Each structure stands twice: as C-alpha cells, then as structure tokens.
Coordinates of C-alpha atoms in Angstrom, one line a residue:
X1 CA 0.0 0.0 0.0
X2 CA 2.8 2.3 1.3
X3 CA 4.8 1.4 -2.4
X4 CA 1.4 2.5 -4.3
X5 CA 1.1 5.6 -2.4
X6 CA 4.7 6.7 -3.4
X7 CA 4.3 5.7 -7.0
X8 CA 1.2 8.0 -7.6
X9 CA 3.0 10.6 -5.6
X10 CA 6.1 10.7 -7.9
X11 CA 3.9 10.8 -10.9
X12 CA 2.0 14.3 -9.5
X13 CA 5.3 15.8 -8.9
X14 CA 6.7 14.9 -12.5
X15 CA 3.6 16.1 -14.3
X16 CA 3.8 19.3 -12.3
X17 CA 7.5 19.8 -13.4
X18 CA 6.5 19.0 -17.3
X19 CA 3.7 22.1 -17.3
X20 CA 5.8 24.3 -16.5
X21 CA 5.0 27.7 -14.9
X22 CA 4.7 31.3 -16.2
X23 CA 8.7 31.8 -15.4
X24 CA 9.8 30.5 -19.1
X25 CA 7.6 33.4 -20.9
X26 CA 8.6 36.3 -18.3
X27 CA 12.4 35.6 -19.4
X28 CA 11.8 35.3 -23.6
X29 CA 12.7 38.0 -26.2
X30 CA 10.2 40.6 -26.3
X31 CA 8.9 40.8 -30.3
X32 CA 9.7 43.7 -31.8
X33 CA 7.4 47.0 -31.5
X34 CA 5.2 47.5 -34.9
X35 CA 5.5 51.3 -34.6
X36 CA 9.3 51.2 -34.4
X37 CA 10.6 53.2 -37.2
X38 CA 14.3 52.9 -38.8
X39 CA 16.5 56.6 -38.4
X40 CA 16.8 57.8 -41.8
X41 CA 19.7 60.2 -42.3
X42 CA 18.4 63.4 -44.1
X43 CA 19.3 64.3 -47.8
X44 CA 22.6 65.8 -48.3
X45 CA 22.1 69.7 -49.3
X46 CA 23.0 70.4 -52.4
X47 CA 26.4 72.1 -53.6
X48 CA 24.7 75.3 -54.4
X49 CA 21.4 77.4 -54.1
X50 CA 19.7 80.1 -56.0
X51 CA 17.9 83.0 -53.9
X52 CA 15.6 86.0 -54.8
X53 CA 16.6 88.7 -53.1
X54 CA 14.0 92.2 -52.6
X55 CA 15.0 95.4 -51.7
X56 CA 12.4 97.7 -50.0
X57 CA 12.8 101.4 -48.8
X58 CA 10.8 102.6 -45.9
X59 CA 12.7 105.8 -46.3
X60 CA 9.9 108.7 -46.6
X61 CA 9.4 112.1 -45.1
X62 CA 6.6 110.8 -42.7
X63 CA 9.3 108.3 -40.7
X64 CA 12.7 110.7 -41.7
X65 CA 11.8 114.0 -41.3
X66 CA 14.7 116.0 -40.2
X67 CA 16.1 118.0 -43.3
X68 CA 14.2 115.1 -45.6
X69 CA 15.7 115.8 -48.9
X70 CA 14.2 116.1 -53.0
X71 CA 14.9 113.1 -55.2
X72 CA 15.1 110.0 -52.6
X73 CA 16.6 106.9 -53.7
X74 CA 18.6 104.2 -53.7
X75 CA 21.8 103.2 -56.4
X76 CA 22.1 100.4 -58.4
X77 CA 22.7 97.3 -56.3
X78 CA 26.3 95.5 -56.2
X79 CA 27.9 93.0 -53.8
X80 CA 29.0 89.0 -54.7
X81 CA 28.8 86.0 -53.3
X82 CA 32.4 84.9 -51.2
X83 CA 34.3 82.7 -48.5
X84 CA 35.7 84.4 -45.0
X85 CA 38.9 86.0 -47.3
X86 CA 36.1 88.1 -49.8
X87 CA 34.2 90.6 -48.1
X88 CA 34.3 94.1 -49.5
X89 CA 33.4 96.1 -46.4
X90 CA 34.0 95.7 -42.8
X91 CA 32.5 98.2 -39.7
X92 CA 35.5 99.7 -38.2
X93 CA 37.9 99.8 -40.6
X94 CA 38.4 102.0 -43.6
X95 CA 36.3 101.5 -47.0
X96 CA 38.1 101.0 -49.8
X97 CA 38.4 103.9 -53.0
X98 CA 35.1 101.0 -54.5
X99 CA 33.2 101.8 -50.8
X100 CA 33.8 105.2 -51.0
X101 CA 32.7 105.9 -54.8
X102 CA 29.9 104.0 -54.6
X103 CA 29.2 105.7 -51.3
X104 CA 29.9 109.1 -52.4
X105 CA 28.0 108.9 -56.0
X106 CA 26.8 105.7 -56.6
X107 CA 29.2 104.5 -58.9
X108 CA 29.5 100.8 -59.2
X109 CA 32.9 101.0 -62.0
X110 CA 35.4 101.1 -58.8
X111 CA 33.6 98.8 -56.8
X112 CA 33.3 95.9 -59.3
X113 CA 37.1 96.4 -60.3
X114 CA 37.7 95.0 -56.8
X115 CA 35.2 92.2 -56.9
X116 CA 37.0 91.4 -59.8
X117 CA 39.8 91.2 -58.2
X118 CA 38.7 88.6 -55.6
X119 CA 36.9 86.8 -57.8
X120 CA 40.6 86.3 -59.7
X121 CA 41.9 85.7 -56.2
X122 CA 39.6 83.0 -55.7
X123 CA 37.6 84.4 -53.3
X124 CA 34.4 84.4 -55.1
X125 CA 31.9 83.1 -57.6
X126 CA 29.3 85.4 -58.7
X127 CA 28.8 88.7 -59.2
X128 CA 25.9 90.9 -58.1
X129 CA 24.9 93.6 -60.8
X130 CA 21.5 94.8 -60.2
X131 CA 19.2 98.1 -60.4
X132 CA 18.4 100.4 -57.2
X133 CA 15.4 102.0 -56.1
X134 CA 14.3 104.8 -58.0
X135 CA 12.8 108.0 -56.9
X136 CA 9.2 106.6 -57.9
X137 CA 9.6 103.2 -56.8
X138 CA 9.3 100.8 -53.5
X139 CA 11.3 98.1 -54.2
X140 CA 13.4 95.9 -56.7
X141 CA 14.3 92.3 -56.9
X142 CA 17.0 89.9 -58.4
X143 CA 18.1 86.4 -58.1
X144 CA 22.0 85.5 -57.0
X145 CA 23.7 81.9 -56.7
X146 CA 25.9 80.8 -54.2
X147 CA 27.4 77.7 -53.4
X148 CA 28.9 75.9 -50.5
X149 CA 32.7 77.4 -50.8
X150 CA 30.9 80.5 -51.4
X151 CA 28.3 80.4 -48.7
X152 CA 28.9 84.6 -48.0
X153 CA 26.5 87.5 -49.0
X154 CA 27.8 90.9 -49.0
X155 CA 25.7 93.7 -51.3
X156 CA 25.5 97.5 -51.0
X157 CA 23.8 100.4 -52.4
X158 CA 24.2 104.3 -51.8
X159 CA 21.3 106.1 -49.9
X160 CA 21.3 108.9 -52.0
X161 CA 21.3 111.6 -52.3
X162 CA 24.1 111.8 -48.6
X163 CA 27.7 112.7 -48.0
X164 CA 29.0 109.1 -48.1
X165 CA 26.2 106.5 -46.3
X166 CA 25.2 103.8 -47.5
X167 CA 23.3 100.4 -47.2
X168 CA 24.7 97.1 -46.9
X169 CA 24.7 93.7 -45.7
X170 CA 27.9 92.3 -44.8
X171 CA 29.1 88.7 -44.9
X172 CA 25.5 86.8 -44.1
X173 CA 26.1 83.1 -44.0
X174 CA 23.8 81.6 -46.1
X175 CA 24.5 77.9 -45.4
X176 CA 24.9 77.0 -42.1
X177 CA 24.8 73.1 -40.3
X178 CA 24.6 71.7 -43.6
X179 CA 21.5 73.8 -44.4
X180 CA 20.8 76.4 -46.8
X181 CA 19.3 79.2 -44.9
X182 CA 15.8 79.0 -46.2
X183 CA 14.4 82.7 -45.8
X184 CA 15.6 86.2 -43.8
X185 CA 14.6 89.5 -43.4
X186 CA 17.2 92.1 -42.4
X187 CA 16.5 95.5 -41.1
X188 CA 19.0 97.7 -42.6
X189 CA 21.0 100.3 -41.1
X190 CA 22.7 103.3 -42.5
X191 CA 26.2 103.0 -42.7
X192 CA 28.9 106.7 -43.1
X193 CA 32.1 105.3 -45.1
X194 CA 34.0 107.8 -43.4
X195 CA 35.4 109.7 -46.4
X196 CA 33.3 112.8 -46.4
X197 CA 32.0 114.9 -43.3
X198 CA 29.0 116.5 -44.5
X199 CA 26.3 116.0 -41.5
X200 CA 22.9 116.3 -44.2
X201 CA 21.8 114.3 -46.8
X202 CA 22.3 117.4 -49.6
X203 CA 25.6 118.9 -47.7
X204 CA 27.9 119.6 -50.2
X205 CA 31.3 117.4 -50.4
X206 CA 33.4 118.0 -47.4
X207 CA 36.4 115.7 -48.0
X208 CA 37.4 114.0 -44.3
X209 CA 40.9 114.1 -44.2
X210 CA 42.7 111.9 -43.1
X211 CA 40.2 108.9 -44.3
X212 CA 38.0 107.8 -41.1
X213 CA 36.8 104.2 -40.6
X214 CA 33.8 103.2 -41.9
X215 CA 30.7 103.1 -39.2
X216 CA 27.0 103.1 -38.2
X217 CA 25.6 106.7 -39.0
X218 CA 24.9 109.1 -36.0
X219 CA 24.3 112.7 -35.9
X220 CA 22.9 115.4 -34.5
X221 CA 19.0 116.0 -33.7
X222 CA 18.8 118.8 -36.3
X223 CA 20.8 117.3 -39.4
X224 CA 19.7 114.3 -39.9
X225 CA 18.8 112.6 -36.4
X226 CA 20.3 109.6 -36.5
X227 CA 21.5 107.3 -34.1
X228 CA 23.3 104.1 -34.6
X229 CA 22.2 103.8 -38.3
X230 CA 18.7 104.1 -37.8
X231 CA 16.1 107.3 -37.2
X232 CA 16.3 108.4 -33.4
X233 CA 13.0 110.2 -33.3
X234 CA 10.7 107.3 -35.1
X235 CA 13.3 104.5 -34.6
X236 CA 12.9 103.3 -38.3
X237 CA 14.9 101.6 -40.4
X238 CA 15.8 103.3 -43.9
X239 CA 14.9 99.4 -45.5
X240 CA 15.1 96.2 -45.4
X241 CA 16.4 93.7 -47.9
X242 CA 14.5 89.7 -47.6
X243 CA 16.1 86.9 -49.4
X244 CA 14.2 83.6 -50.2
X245 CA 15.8 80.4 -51.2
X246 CA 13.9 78.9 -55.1
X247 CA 13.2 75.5 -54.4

C-alpha cells in the first residue's frame, strides 16, 4: 500500500515539473514594436542654391523727417557671393576707393574692379549687378547663386542723395549646419564710409581728411537725427532687404 502511495505521488510531482510555470515566458525575447521606425539620415544639401533677393525702402518724409531731402533713392545694387577672405566692407575699418565711390555717388565701376579682383583671387563666384530704387519706386528684386565654398553675402547700395552712407549687408552666411538658410529678413542700417564729413543728406562734399573708418551713422537732432544707423525720433529703419531660397 505504502509502495502505491509513493508511486502516484512521484507521478503528480513529474507532471507538475512538465507544465511548467509562467517563469519561461517572463524571461523570452520581447517581439519587436510595430510602430518602431528605422532613423533615416536626411538628404545631403546640395552644392549650391539660387535666392531672390527684394529690396524695400521705408525711407519717406513721414518716418525721416529731419532736413528730408528732394529726389530720394537708392543706387544700383552690387555686392557677390564669397568665403571668410572676400568681403568688401567691414564696420570699423576704412572702406576701400570701390566703398567710398559707390558711397559718395553711386558708382559701381570702382567697386566691381575690386570684386574682380577677388573673384581672380579665388575668393568668389558670382557677381551681383543689379538696379536700385528709384525715386518713384518701392522696391526691386533679383536672383543670385551661391554655393557651399561660397556660402557669404555681402551687397551694398548708396542712400542717395548723402555725403557718403550707404546700405549694406555684410558677410551673411547663407548655409549653415549643412543647411541652406531657407528665408531672412534684415533691417538695414545706415552705414557713413568715413570719407566725407557733411552732416545732411544734400551737404555739399566736405572731404574727411585723413580717411576715417567706416561706421553706423549718427548725428545730430537737427541734421539728420540719426542714431546708430537708424532714425532716433521714429526708430525706423531706412529698409530692409529679404532673401528667399527657389526650391
């Protein structure tokens, strides 16, 4: 009896070991998740981009009116494309004889002998040779290329007429973390070149001698009340320029 017992004992105990328990499933590979996605790495920006680039005064007697003067506008636009060695204007130091003629009447013959000149250097790719803003107009547009050795945007124009100030944007990075910059707006300020003293928009030439560096336009309440390149009294900007990549 005692030899039965144990034999139906020792069954119960195997057949418990065969099932199992819920051990075996808490230790097995998790399947994997059906809303797991795999990283893609983003397309690689291309070598160069095309922009459109609008210029837009906001220069009127309403916003400037200290000593306003007759027959606002702007000159024809010039500048490049360029790496860190082609810039052609720099706050603080002196503008070159281009800077200053374009500054001083608008000319773009002096100014685009230099750009030449870096572009020969190897300093830049392409040219900027546009209109300005006439008298009777708002604003004017163009397109430019640039490319990733050439990433830079420099362009000025003359605020005429003035001594020797000008617009200008200097050195904008257009391609930055393997991006081209896709849109920008940039309040411009009124820049004095630092070759002429004249403190009014119609003074008559007053040659600064020696040469002064070039720097954001201030001046006194009753010339032409600026301060730090932009109107003191209505705290306006002269313009602004927005450039827009072309897909």
């Amino acid at each position: 009896m005692n030899d039965v017992f144990k034999l139906v004992t020792l069954s119960a105990v195997l057949s418990l070991t065969g099932c199992g328990g819920s051990s075996s499933s808490d230790t097995s590979t998790p399947a994997a998740s059906e809303n797991a996605t795999t990283p893609t790495t983003p397309p690689a920006a291309s070598n160069s981009a095309t922009y459109v680039l609008t210029f837009t005064r906001t220069w009127d007697a309403q916003s400037f009116p200290t000593n306003y003067p007759s027959g606002t506008h702007f000159s024809p636009v010039i500048g490049l494309t360029h790496n860190a060695e082609g810039r052609i204007f720099q706050r603080g130091e002196s503008a070159s004889a281009g800077i200053v003629s374009m500054a001083e009447t608008g000319s773009k013959t002096a100014l685009k002998e230099e750009i030449s000149n870096i572009q020969n250097q190897g300093y830049s790719n392409y040219l900027i040779d546009e209109s300005g803003i006439s008298t009777n107009s708002q604003s004017v547009s163009m397109t430019f290329e640039a490319s990733q050795d050439f990433p830079l945007l420099s362009v000025v124009s003359m605020v005429a007429p003035s001594p020797d100030w000008f617009i200008g944007i200097d050195s904008l990075s257009l391609f930055n973390d393997n991006q081209w910059l896709s849109e920008q707006t940039i309040q411009l300020k009124v820049y004095d070149a630092g070759s002429d003293s004249g403190t009014t928009f119609s003074a008559a030439n007053l040659a600064t001698e020696p040469q002064g560096t070039i720097t954001l336009l201030s001046s006194a309440r009753s010339d032409t009340d600026f301060a730090e390149g932009v109107h003191f009294q209505s705290a306006d900007n002269i313009g602004f320029i927005t450039i827009k990549l072309m897909e």
